[in-house]
Amino acid sequence: MSDRSVPTVRQLASPELLAGDRRTIARLISRIERGEITASQCQTALAPHLGRAHVLGITGSPGAGKSTLVHALLGALLARGQRIAVVAVDPSSPITGGAVLGDRVRMGDHGTHADVFIRSVASRGHTGGLSRSTGVIVDVLDAAGFDIVIVETVGAGQSEIEILRLADTRIVANPPGLGDDVQAIKAGILEIADVLAVTKADLPGSENAARDLKDMLHLRAAAAAGSWQVPVVCCSARTGEGIAALVGHVDAHLASAGRGQRLTAWAAGADTQQSAQDAFVRVMGLAAADPFAASMGITCTLAGAGHATVSLTLGPQHINFNGTCHGGVIFTLADTAFGLASNSHGVQAAGIDAHITYQRAARSGDVLHARATEVSRSRRLAVYRVDVVRDSDRAAISSFTGTVFRLDDEGQQASSGAGRQETM
Ligand SMILES: Nc1nc2c(ncn2[C@@H]2O[C@H](COP(=O)(O)OP(=O)(O)OP(=O)(O)O)[C@@H](O)[C@H]2O)c(=O)[nH]1
Ligand SMILES: [Mg+2]
């Protein structure tokens, strides 16, 4: 781009944009999408005007009812006199735009349509699933004075994590009747959800879905301390059930967590939130790249800097000649949690020392969780403790301690004289 074409701050943060002029907003977004304006140019120019919008991320599997939920939320939010922008990332079906636009037309009858701005964006294969420009588009809408910016994306894995970086409040839409095969998806989703919405609550199975989610939250609560308690709310866009409750939870989360979180997360340097997110992304990636653990049925249900929890439902293939769970399975479960927790900071092991004790037998049908936590980490050593518990009664099945002899910054084992010499 030549010097002449670099837009000035005044051109970017123009009075028309700041006043919310729709054509100015649309034109600026198009220029960002065409790559005529870089993210950093835009963010620098808009910086003084950012952080006022409440950014609401809505994710969930394809067809989960996200757009219909946005449509229902719009009705409730417009009724409060708020101005709302919707960014639909990679809408997978025309209903996304169609439903919302249809709604806008109806809202128009009530004279309020001018308070809604809707834009679809393509992710263009950016690895995270959310387009790189989506964050800047959110900035533009924030600067343009929208009270709420809703970002809808299909939660197909990594994109959920991108939303984590963008949104102040994350709603995950879960339709009833998905079954056990999405357990892993749910686990990843649980990690990012601030509010869990069971969508299509007018259909059968929604109570079971809500119960499943509450069970998983219970595990998470046992493993992670946090002030915000993730609510599970059944809602139907069709009947209107639960929509007011959902808005109430969104408001409560805003009061608890605040707005403009993406701006802190993107601030120069690694703040703790950023590194926690990085650790989560890294660990979930490692867990997904572990075919051995996957072949055993082990899934990662919680992860962060220095900790990881993995879970396994015992089946006949895990049982030994005594009719109880094979010790090797328990070891694999504990060792998987240990490996993930210790690699959450990046690869660091030059040698490993691990010890396991077995307290109680487990049986087919039991659900086991192994939670690894970092006890200490110095330049040379990192020590982890893993507790394996049975889900039904929280009984201790096994405990495991693992010591990692760390690599130094040059990739050599930190000189201590201790530890084994092989490189992991
Ligand atoms: N019964 C019932 N059906 C619903 C409800 N909400 C959405 N649906 C239906 O579910 C289907 C998918 O809804 P969408 O809102 O397009 O789902 P989505 O998650 O946005 O879908 P994608 O953007 O394509 O991933 C549509 O046929 C909707 O009519 C609801 O509350 N009750
Ligand atoms: Mg949609």
Short mmCIF file of C-alpha atoms and ligand atoms in Angstrom, two decimals:
data_model
loop_
_atom_site.label_atom_id
_atom_site.label_comp_id
_atom_site.label_asym_id
_atom_site.label_seq_id
_atom_site.Cartn_x
_atom_site.Cartn_y
_atom_site.Cartn_z
CA MET A 1 0.00 0.00 0.00
CA SER A 2 1.45 3.39 -0.94
CA ASP A 3 1.76 6.16 1.63
CA ARG A 4 -0.95 8.15 -0.07
CA SER A 5 -3.51 5.39 0.41
CA VAL A 6 -2.91 4.96 4.15
CA PRO A 7 -6.07 6.34 5.71
CA THR A 8 -5.75 8.99 8.36
CA VAL A 9 -7.15 8.66 11.83
CA ARG A 10 -9.77 11.23 10.92
CA GLN A 11 -10.83 9.23 7.89
CA LEU A 12 -11.15 6.06 9.94
CA ALA A 13 -12.63 7.44 13.14
CA SER A 14 -14.80 9.87 11.21
CA PRO A 15 -17.64 11.79 12.86
CA GLU A 16 -20.05 9.83 10.64
CA LEU A 17 -18.70 6.51 11.90
CA LEU A 18 -18.79 7.60 15.53
CA ALA A 19 -22.36 8.78 15.02
CA GLY A 20 -23.29 5.29 13.80
CA ASP A 21 -23.97 6.17 10.16
CA ARG A 22 -24.82 2.85 8.54
CA ARG A 23 -23.30 3.54 5.12
CA THR A 24 -20.04 4.68 6.67
CA ILE A 25 -19.91 1.57 8.84
CA ALA A 26 -20.66 -0.73 5.91
CA ARG A 27 -18.04 0.94 3.70
CA LEU A 28 -15.36 0.76 6.36
CA ILE A 29 -16.06 -2.93 7.02
CA SER A 30 -15.80 -3.65 3.29
CA ARG A 31 -12.45 -1.89 3.11
CA ILE A 32 -11.21 -3.94 6.08
CA GLU A 33 -12.41 -7.15 4.43
CA ARG A 34 -10.64 -6.26 1.18
CA GLY A 35 -7.45 -5.74 3.15
CA GLU A 36 -7.23 -2.05 2.24
CA ILE A 37 -6.97 -1.15 5.91
CA THR A 38 -4.93 -3.20 8.33
CA ALA A 39 -6.11 -4.28 11.75
CA SER A 40 -3.47 -2.20 13.49
CA GLN A 41 -4.29 0.98 11.52
CA CYS A 42 -7.90 0.57 12.45
CA GLN A 43 -7.31 -0.30 16.08
CA THR A 44 -4.96 2.63 16.56
CA ALA A 45 -7.44 5.08 15.06
CA LEU A 46 -10.43 3.68 16.93
CA ALA A 47 -8.72 3.05 20.27
CA PRO A 48 -10.12 6.12 22.08
CA HIS A 49 -13.64 5.04 21.14
CA LEU A 50 -13.47 1.39 22.14
CA GLY A 51 -14.66 -0.59 25.13
CA ARG A 52 -18.22 0.69 25.41
CA ALA A 53 -20.01 -2.17 23.66
CA HIS A 54 -20.90 -5.39 25.36
CA VAL A 55 -19.64 -8.10 23.00
CA LEU A 56 -21.78 -11.21 23.11
CA GLY A 57 -20.46 -14.38 21.47
CA ILE A 58 -22.95 -17.06 20.44
CA THR A 59 -21.56 -20.38 19.37
CA GLY A 60 -22.73 -23.95 19.09
CA SER A 61 -22.91 -26.79 16.59
CA PRO A 62 -24.37 -26.27 13.09
CA GLY A 63 -28.13 -25.92 13.27
CA ALA A 64 -28.08 -25.56 17.06
CA GLY A 65 -30.52 -22.68 16.81
CA LYS A 66 -28.04 -19.83 17.17
CA SER A 67 -29.53 -17.49 14.59
CA THR A 68 -33.05 -18.08 15.81
CA LEU A 69 -31.82 -17.33 19.32
CA VAL A 70 -30.16 -14.11 18.12
CA HIS A 71 -33.46 -13.22 16.51
CA ALA A 72 -35.28 -13.77 19.82
CA LEU A 73 -32.64 -11.87 21.77
CA LEU A 74 -32.89 -8.94 19.38
CA GLY A 75 -36.56 -8.61 20.17
CA ALA A 76 -35.87 -8.52 23.91
CA LEU A 77 -32.91 -6.15 23.64
CA LEU A 78 -34.57 -3.74 21.21
CA ALA A 79 -37.50 -3.53 23.58
CA ARG A 80 -35.09 -2.04 26.12
CA GLY A 81 -34.07 0.61 23.62
CA GLN A 82 -30.60 -0.78 22.93
CA ARG A 83 -28.76 -0.53 19.62
CA ILE A 84 -27.48 -3.89 18.47
CA ALA A 85 -25.07 -5.06 15.80
CA VAL A 86 -24.89 -8.68 14.69
CA VAL A 87 -21.84 -10.20 13.01
CA ALA A 88 -22.57 -13.63 11.54
CA VAL A 89 -19.32 -15.45 10.82
CA ASP A 90 -19.52 -17.91 7.94
CA PRO A 91 -23.27 -18.30 8.09
CA SER A 92 -23.79 -21.86 6.95
CA SER A 93 -27.33 -21.42 5.74
CA PRO A 94 -29.35 -18.57 4.30
CA ILE A 95 -31.62 -18.72 7.34
CA THR A 96 -28.92 -16.94 9.29
CA GLY A 97 -29.32 -13.72 7.42
CA GLY A 98 -32.87 -14.54 6.44
CA ALA A 99 -34.26 -15.03 9.91
CA VAL A 100 -32.57 -12.00 11.34
CA LEU A 101 -33.34 -9.79 8.38
CA GLY A 102 -36.92 -11.00 8.44
CA ASP A 103 -37.00 -9.96 12.03
CA ARG A 104 -35.61 -6.57 11.15
CA VAL A 105 -38.40 -6.04 8.72
CA ARG A 106 -40.92 -6.87 11.41
CA MET A 107 -39.12 -4.68 13.90
CA GLY A 108 -39.29 -2.03 11.23
CA ASP A 109 -43.04 -2.08 11.58
CA HIS A 110 -42.47 -0.96 15.13
CA GLY A 111 -40.14 1.78 14.04
CA THR A 112 -37.07 0.31 15.73
CA HIS A 113 -35.22 -1.36 12.83
CA ALA A 114 -32.75 1.51 12.60
CA ASP A 115 -31.20 0.22 15.82
CA VAL A 116 -30.05 -3.04 14.29
CA PHE A 117 -27.07 -3.55 11.99
CA ILE A 118 -26.32 -6.98 10.56
CA ARG A 119 -23.25 -8.10 8.71
CA SER A 120 -22.07 -11.51 7.51
CA VAL A 121 -18.36 -12.13 7.28
CA ALA A 122 -16.37 -15.03 5.88
CA SER A 123 -13.63 -16.62 7.87
CA ARG A 124 -11.59 -17.30 4.70
CA GLY A 125 -9.90 -20.32 6.17
CA HIS A 126 -8.15 -18.48 8.97
CA THR A 127 -7.10 -21.36 11.21
CA GLY A 128 -9.03 -20.17 14.21
CA GLY A 129 -12.29 -20.27 12.31
CA LEU A 130 -13.05 -16.63 12.98
CA SER A 131 -11.82 -14.24 10.38
CA ARG A 132 -8.88 -12.19 11.48
CA SER A 133 -10.85 -9.14 10.53
CA THR A 134 -13.77 -10.11 12.77
CA GLY A 135 -12.08 -8.53 15.76
CA VAL A 136 -11.59 -5.29 13.86
CA ILE A 137 -15.17 -5.36 12.64
CA VAL A 138 -16.27 -5.66 16.26
CA ASP A 139 -14.08 -2.64 17.02
CA VAL A 140 -15.74 -0.65 14.23
CA LEU A 141 -19.20 -1.48 15.59
CA ASP A 142 -18.09 -0.66 19.12
CA ALA A 143 -16.76 2.73 17.97
CA ALA A 144 -19.99 3.28 16.05
CA GLY A 145 -21.83 3.26 19.35
CA PHE A 146 -23.71 -0.03 19.37
CA ASP A 147 -24.59 -1.05 22.91
CA ILE A 148 -24.30 -4.74 22.11
CA VAL A 149 -22.33 -6.48 19.38
CA ILE A 150 -23.42 -10.08 18.89
CA VAL A 151 -20.99 -12.41 17.10
CA GLU A 152 -22.54 -15.65 15.87
CA THR A 153 -20.25 -18.44 14.78
CA VAL A 154 -20.55 -22.17 14.22
CA GLY A 155 -18.71 -23.85 17.03
CA ALA A 156 -16.67 -26.39 15.16
CA GLY A 157 -13.72 -26.49 17.53
CA GLN A 158 -11.09 -23.81 17.41
CA SER A 159 -13.49 -21.05 16.42
CA GLU A 160 -15.01 -21.24 19.88
CA ILE A 161 -11.66 -20.40 21.30
CA GLU A 162 -11.36 -17.42 18.98
CA ILE A 163 -14.67 -16.19 20.34
CA LEU A 164 -13.23 -16.54 23.80
CA ARG A 165 -10.77 -13.85 22.83
CA LEU A 166 -13.37 -11.59 21.33
CA ALA A 167 -16.44 -11.72 23.51
CA ASP A 168 -17.17 -10.38 26.96
CA THR A 169 -19.94 -12.91 27.45
CA ARG A 170 -20.12 -16.27 25.73
CA ILE A 171 -23.38 -18.11 25.17
CA VAL A 172 -23.11 -21.68 23.95
CA ALA A 173 -26.24 -23.02 22.26
CA ASN A 174 -26.91 -26.71 22.85
CA PRO A 175 -29.94 -28.26 21.17
CA PRO A 176 -31.45 -31.34 22.82
CA GLY A 177 -30.74 -34.84 21.55
CA LEU A 178 -27.15 -34.63 20.42
CA GLY A 179 -26.14 -37.71 22.40
CA ASP A 180 -22.82 -38.86 23.78
CA ASP A 181 -20.83 -38.47 20.60
CA VAL A 182 -20.51 -34.76 21.22
CA GLN A 183 -19.09 -35.24 24.68
CA ALA A 184 -15.72 -33.97 23.54
CA ILE A 185 -17.23 -30.94 21.86
CA LYS A 186 -19.18 -30.24 25.00
CA ALA A 187 -16.05 -30.48 27.07
CA GLY A 188 -14.34 -27.83 24.97
CA ILE A 189 -17.47 -25.75 24.96
CA LEU A 190 -17.83 -25.92 28.72
CA GLU A 191 -14.44 -24.37 29.08
CA ILE A 192 -15.50 -21.22 27.29
CA ALA A 193 -19.19 -20.91 28.16
CA ASP A 194 -20.37 -18.14 30.45
CA VAL A 195 -23.98 -19.07 29.85
CA LEU A 196 -25.21 -22.42 28.54
CA ALA A 197 -28.45 -22.22 26.61
CA VAL A 198 -30.40 -25.39 25.89
CA THR A 199 -32.07 -24.28 22.68
CA LYS A 200 -35.33 -25.57 21.18
CA ALA A 201 -36.64 -26.26 24.67
CA ASP A 202 -40.08 -26.81 23.13
CA LEU A 203 -38.71 -30.10 21.72
CA PRO A 204 -38.42 -33.34 23.72
CA GLY A 205 -35.10 -34.08 25.42
CA SER A 206 -34.27 -30.57 26.54
CA GLU A 207 -34.49 -31.49 30.22
CA ASN A 208 -32.03 -34.34 29.68
CA ALA A 209 -29.69 -32.02 27.81
CA ALA A 210 -29.88 -29.50 30.65
CA ARG A 211 -29.18 -32.23 33.19
CA ASP A 212 -26.15 -33.48 31.22
CA LEU A 213 -24.74 -29.97 31.05
CA LYS A 214 -25.32 -29.38 34.75
CA ASP A 215 -23.51 -32.64 35.51
CA MET A 216 -20.54 -31.53 33.47
CA LEU A 217 -20.58 -28.12 35.14
CA HIS A 218 -20.56 -29.84 38.49
CA LEU A 219 -17.28 -31.53 37.53
CA ARG A 220 -15.87 -28.28 36.32
CA ALA A 221 -16.88 -26.53 39.53
CA ALA A 222 -15.09 -29.24 41.48
CA ALA A 223 -11.96 -28.70 39.41
CA ALA A 224 -11.93 -24.96 38.82
CA ALA A 225 -12.52 -22.21 41.29
CA GLY A 226 -14.12 -19.11 39.84
CA SER A 227 -16.57 -16.52 41.02
CA TRP A 228 -18.97 -16.82 38.08
CA GLN A 229 -21.33 -19.80 38.23
CA VAL A 230 -22.26 -20.80 34.69
CA PRO A 231 -26.05 -21.01 34.47
CA VAL A 232 -27.90 -23.50 32.26
CA VAL A 233 -31.04 -21.97 30.79
CA CYS A 234 -33.64 -23.77 28.70
CA CYS A 235 -35.04 -21.51 26.04
CA SER A 236 -37.20 -21.74 22.99
CA ALA A 237 -37.11 -19.10 20.36
CA ARG A 238 -40.33 -20.58 19.11
CA THR A 239 -42.37 -20.15 22.30
CA GLY A 240 -40.30 -17.40 23.92
CA GLU A 241 -39.68 -19.58 26.98
CA GLY A 242 -36.47 -18.67 28.79
CA ILE A 243 -35.52 -15.70 26.61
CA ALA A 244 -36.05 -13.18 29.42
CA ALA A 245 -34.08 -15.44 31.77
CA LEU A 246 -31.28 -15.64 29.21
CA VAL A 247 -31.11 -11.85 28.95
CA GLY A 248 -31.01 -11.72 32.76
CA HIS A 249 -28.01 -14.07 32.85
CA VAL A 250 -26.25 -12.08 30.14
CA ASP A 251 -26.76 -8.88 32.15
CA ALA A 252 -25.53 -10.56 35.31
CA HIS A 253 -22.43 -11.80 33.56
CA LEU A 254 -21.70 -8.35 32.21
CA ALA A 255 -21.98 -6.96 35.74
CA SER A 256 -19.58 -9.65 36.95
CA ALA A 257 -17.01 -9.67 34.13
CA GLY A 258 -17.21 -6.24 32.52
CA ARG A 259 -16.99 -5.17 28.90
CA GLY A 260 -14.07 -4.56 26.56
CA GLN A 261 -12.31 -7.76 27.56
CA ARG A 262 -10.86 -8.26 24.08
CA LEU A 263 -8.99 -4.97 24.44
CA THR A 264 -7.23 -6.11 27.59
CA ALA A 265 -6.53 -9.50 26.07
CA TRP A 266 -4.96 -7.90 23.03
CA ALA A 267 -2.97 -5.33 24.91
CA ALA A 268 0.76 -5.64 24.31
CA GLY A 269 2.45 -8.33 26.32
CA ALA A 270 1.07 -11.50 27.77
CA ASP A 271 -1.33 -10.83 30.56
CA THR A 272 -2.59 -13.69 32.63
CA GLN A 273 -5.86 -14.01 30.78
CA GLN A 274 -4.00 -14.26 27.51
CA SER A 275 -1.58 -16.87 28.78
CA ALA A 276 -4.44 -18.86 30.32
CA GLN A 277 -6.15 -18.83 26.93
CA ASP A 278 -2.93 -19.77 25.19
CA ALA A 279 -2.45 -22.64 27.62
CA PHE A 280 -6.01 -23.80 27.04
CA VAL A 281 -5.58 -23.68 23.27
CA ARG A 282 -2.27 -25.53 23.52
CA VAL A 283 -3.56 -28.26 25.81
CA MET A 284 -6.75 -28.85 23.84
CA GLY A 285 -4.59 -29.09 20.70
CA LEU A 286 -2.27 -31.61 22.36
CA ALA A 287 -5.19 -33.66 23.63
CA ALA A 288 -6.64 -33.75 20.12
CA ALA A 289 -3.28 -34.95 18.78
CA ASP A 290 -3.02 -37.96 21.10
CA PRO A 291 -4.38 -41.00 19.23
CA PHE A 292 -3.35 -43.38 22.01
CA ALA A 293 -5.40 -41.59 24.66
CA ALA A 294 -8.24 -41.22 22.17
CA SER A 295 -8.16 -44.96 21.41
CA MET A 296 -8.64 -45.59 25.14
CA GLY A 297 -11.66 -43.28 25.17
CA ILE A 298 -9.92 -40.54 27.17
CA THR A 299 -11.11 -36.97 26.60
CA CYS A 300 -9.75 -33.74 27.97
CA THR A 301 -12.47 -31.95 29.92
CA LEU A 302 -10.65 -29.00 31.45
CA ALA A 303 -7.32 -27.33 30.79
CA GLY A 304 -5.32 -24.25 31.59
CA ALA A 305 -1.87 -23.09 32.57
CA GLY A 306 -0.39 -25.83 34.78
CA HIS A 307 -3.49 -27.98 35.01
CA ALA A 308 -5.54 -30.44 32.99
CA THR A 309 -8.41 -32.80 33.69
CA VAL A 310 -9.13 -35.86 31.56
CA SER A 311 -12.07 -38.22 31.81
CA LEU A 312 -12.87 -41.79 30.84
CA THR A 313 -15.95 -44.00 31.02
CA LEU A 314 -14.79 -47.53 31.79
CA GLY A 315 -16.02 -50.26 29.46
CA PRO A 316 -15.35 -54.03 29.17
CA GLN A 317 -12.14 -53.33 27.22
CA HIS A 318 -10.60 -51.65 30.27
CA ILE A 319 -11.16 -54.59 32.65
CA ASN A 320 -8.53 -57.08 33.83
CA PHE A 321 -8.75 -60.77 34.83
CA ASN A 322 -10.08 -59.81 38.29
CA GLY A 323 -13.07 -58.03 36.80
CA THR A 324 -11.80 -54.60 37.85
CA CYS A 325 -10.16 -51.81 35.92
CA HIS A 326 -6.67 -52.58 34.61
CA GLY A 327 -3.97 -50.65 36.44
CA GLY A 328 -2.45 -49.68 33.12
CA VAL A 329 -5.64 -47.88 32.19
CA ILE A 330 -5.56 -45.85 35.40
CA PHE A 331 -1.90 -45.08 34.78
CA THR A 332 -2.66 -43.96 31.23
CA LEU A 333 -5.43 -41.71 32.47
CA ALA A 334 -3.26 -40.13 35.17
CA ASP A 335 -0.24 -39.89 32.88
CA THR A 336 -2.32 -38.22 30.16
CA ALA A 337 -3.47 -35.53 32.60
CA PHE A 338 0.11 -35.12 33.81
CA GLY A 339 1.47 -34.87 30.26
CA LEU A 340 -1.08 -32.26 29.27
CA ALA A 341 -0.62 -30.17 32.41
CA SER A 342 3.16 -30.24 32.15
CA ASN A 343 3.09 -29.31 28.46
CA SER A 344 0.59 -26.48 29.02
CA HIS A 345 3.56 -24.10 29.22
CA GLY A 346 5.13 -25.52 26.07
CA VAL A 347 7.45 -28.47 25.77
CA GLN A 348 9.69 -28.56 28.78
CA ALA A 349 10.62 -32.15 29.62
CA ALA A 350 14.13 -33.50 29.42
CA GLY A 351 13.31 -36.35 31.77
CA ILE A 352 10.39 -37.69 33.73
CA ASP A 353 9.98 -39.40 37.07
CA ALA A 354 6.51 -40.73 37.89
CA HIS A 355 4.97 -42.66 40.79
CA ILE A 356 1.49 -44.03 41.14
CA THR A 357 -0.51 -45.57 43.97
CA TYR A 358 -3.82 -47.35 43.64
CA GLN A 359 -6.33 -46.93 46.46
CA ARG A 360 -9.50 -48.52 45.18
CA ALA A 361 -10.68 -50.73 42.34
CA ALA A 362 -12.86 -49.25 39.63
CA ARG A 363 -15.36 -51.17 37.54
CA SER A 364 -16.97 -51.17 34.14
CA GLY A 365 -19.47 -48.32 33.92
CA ASP A 366 -17.53 -46.08 36.31
CA VAL A 367 -16.65 -42.62 35.04
CA LEU A 368 -13.17 -41.58 36.15
CA HIS A 369 -11.55 -38.16 36.15
CA ALA A 370 -7.85 -37.48 36.50
CA ARG A 371 -6.96 -33.94 37.46
CA ALA A 372 -3.34 -32.87 37.24
CA THR A 373 -2.22 -29.76 39.06
CA GLU A 374 1.14 -28.11 39.21
CA VAL A 375 2.59 -28.28 42.71
CA SER A 376 5.73 -26.30 41.92
CA ARG A 377 7.77 -25.16 38.96
CA SER A 378 11.28 -23.83 39.06
CA ARG A 379 13.91 -23.41 36.37
CA ARG A 380 14.99 -27.03 36.75
CA LEU A 381 12.02 -28.97 38.05
CA ALA A 382 8.27 -28.98 37.75
CA VAL A 383 6.21 -31.19 40.03
CA TYR A 384 2.66 -32.32 39.36
CA ARG A 385 0.11 -34.16 41.40
CA VAL A 386 -2.68 -36.13 39.78
CA ASP A 387 -5.79 -37.31 41.60
CA VAL A 388 -7.96 -39.92 39.94
CA VAL A 389 -11.50 -39.91 41.29
CA ARG A 390 -14.70 -41.76 40.51
CA ASP A 391 -17.46 -39.47 39.35
CA SER A 392 -20.40 -41.06 41.17
CA ASP A 393 -19.11 -40.72 44.74
CA ARG A 394 -15.87 -38.71 44.30
CA ALA A 395 -14.00 -41.72 45.77
CA ALA A 396 -10.22 -41.57 45.37
CA ILE A 397 -9.11 -44.32 42.96
CA SER A 398 -5.47 -43.45 42.53
CA SER A 399 -2.91 -40.75 43.13
CA PHE A 400 0.09 -40.00 40.98
CA THR A 401 3.01 -37.67 41.26
CA GLY A 402 5.15 -36.67 38.33
CA THR A 403 8.36 -34.68 38.21
CA VAL A 404 9.59 -33.09 35.01
CA PHE A 405 13.28 -32.32 34.65
CA ARG A 406 13.06 -29.24 32.52
CA LEU A 407 14.84 -28.15 29.41
CA ASP A 408 16.58 -24.80 29.66
CA ASP A 409 15.97 -22.03 27.17
CA GLU A 410 18.47 -23.53 24.71
CA GLY A 411 16.67 -26.86 24.75
CA GLN A 412 19.28 -28.53 26.97
CA GLN A 413 18.41 -30.21 30.21
CA ALA A 414 18.94 -27.60 32.91
CA SER A 415 22.18 -28.63 34.63
CA SER A 416 21.40 -30.20 37.93
CA GLY A 417 23.02 -33.59 37.81
CA ALA A 418 19.61 -34.99 38.59
CA GLY A 419 17.20 -36.70 36.28
CA ARG A 420 17.39 -39.10 33.45
CA GLN A 421 19.28 -38.15 30.35
CA GLU A 422 16.94 -39.16 27.56
CA THR A 423 15.06 -36.48 25.73
CA MET A 424 11.30 -36.89 25.66
N1 LIG B 1 -38.63 -26.29 17.63
C1 LIG B 1 -37.72 -25.33 17.57
N2 LIG B 1 -36.93 -25.23 16.48
C2 LIG B 1 -36.01 -24.26 16.44
C3 LIG B 1 -35.84 -23.34 17.52
N3 LIG B 1 -34.83 -22.50 17.20
C4 LIG B 1 -34.39 -22.88 15.99
N4 LIG B 1 -35.11 -23.93 15.52
C5 LIG B 1 -34.95 -24.60 14.22
O1 LIG B 1 -33.64 -25.15 14.10
C6 LIG B 1 -33.15 -24.98 12.78
C7 LIG B 1 -31.80 -24.29 12.81
O2 LIG B 1 -31.96 -22.99 13.35
P1 LIG B 1 -30.90 -21.84 13.14
O3 LIG B 1 -31.28 -20.75 14.04
O4 LIG B 1 -30.70 -21.56 11.70
O5 LIG B 1 -29.61 -22.56 13.69
P2 LIG B 1 -28.10 -22.07 13.60
O6 LIG B 1 -27.41 -22.65 14.78
O7 LIG B 1 -28.02 -20.61 13.43
O8 LIG B 1 -27.64 -22.78 12.29
P3 LIG B 1 -26.32 -22.50 11.41
O9 LIG B 1 -26.06 -21.03 11.43
O10 LIG B 1 -26.70 -23.04 10.07
O11 LIG B 1 -25.24 -23.29 12.08
C8 LIG B 1 -34.21 -24.20 12.02
O12 LIG B 1 -34.98 -25.11 11.27
C9 LIG B 1 -35.03 -23.57 13.12
O13 LIG B 1 -36.38 -23.36 12.73
C10 LIG B 1 -36.71 -23.46 18.66
O14 LIG B 1 -36.66 -22.72 19.63
N5 LIG B 1 -37.62 -24.48 18.62
MG MG B 2 -26.97 -19.45 12.04
#
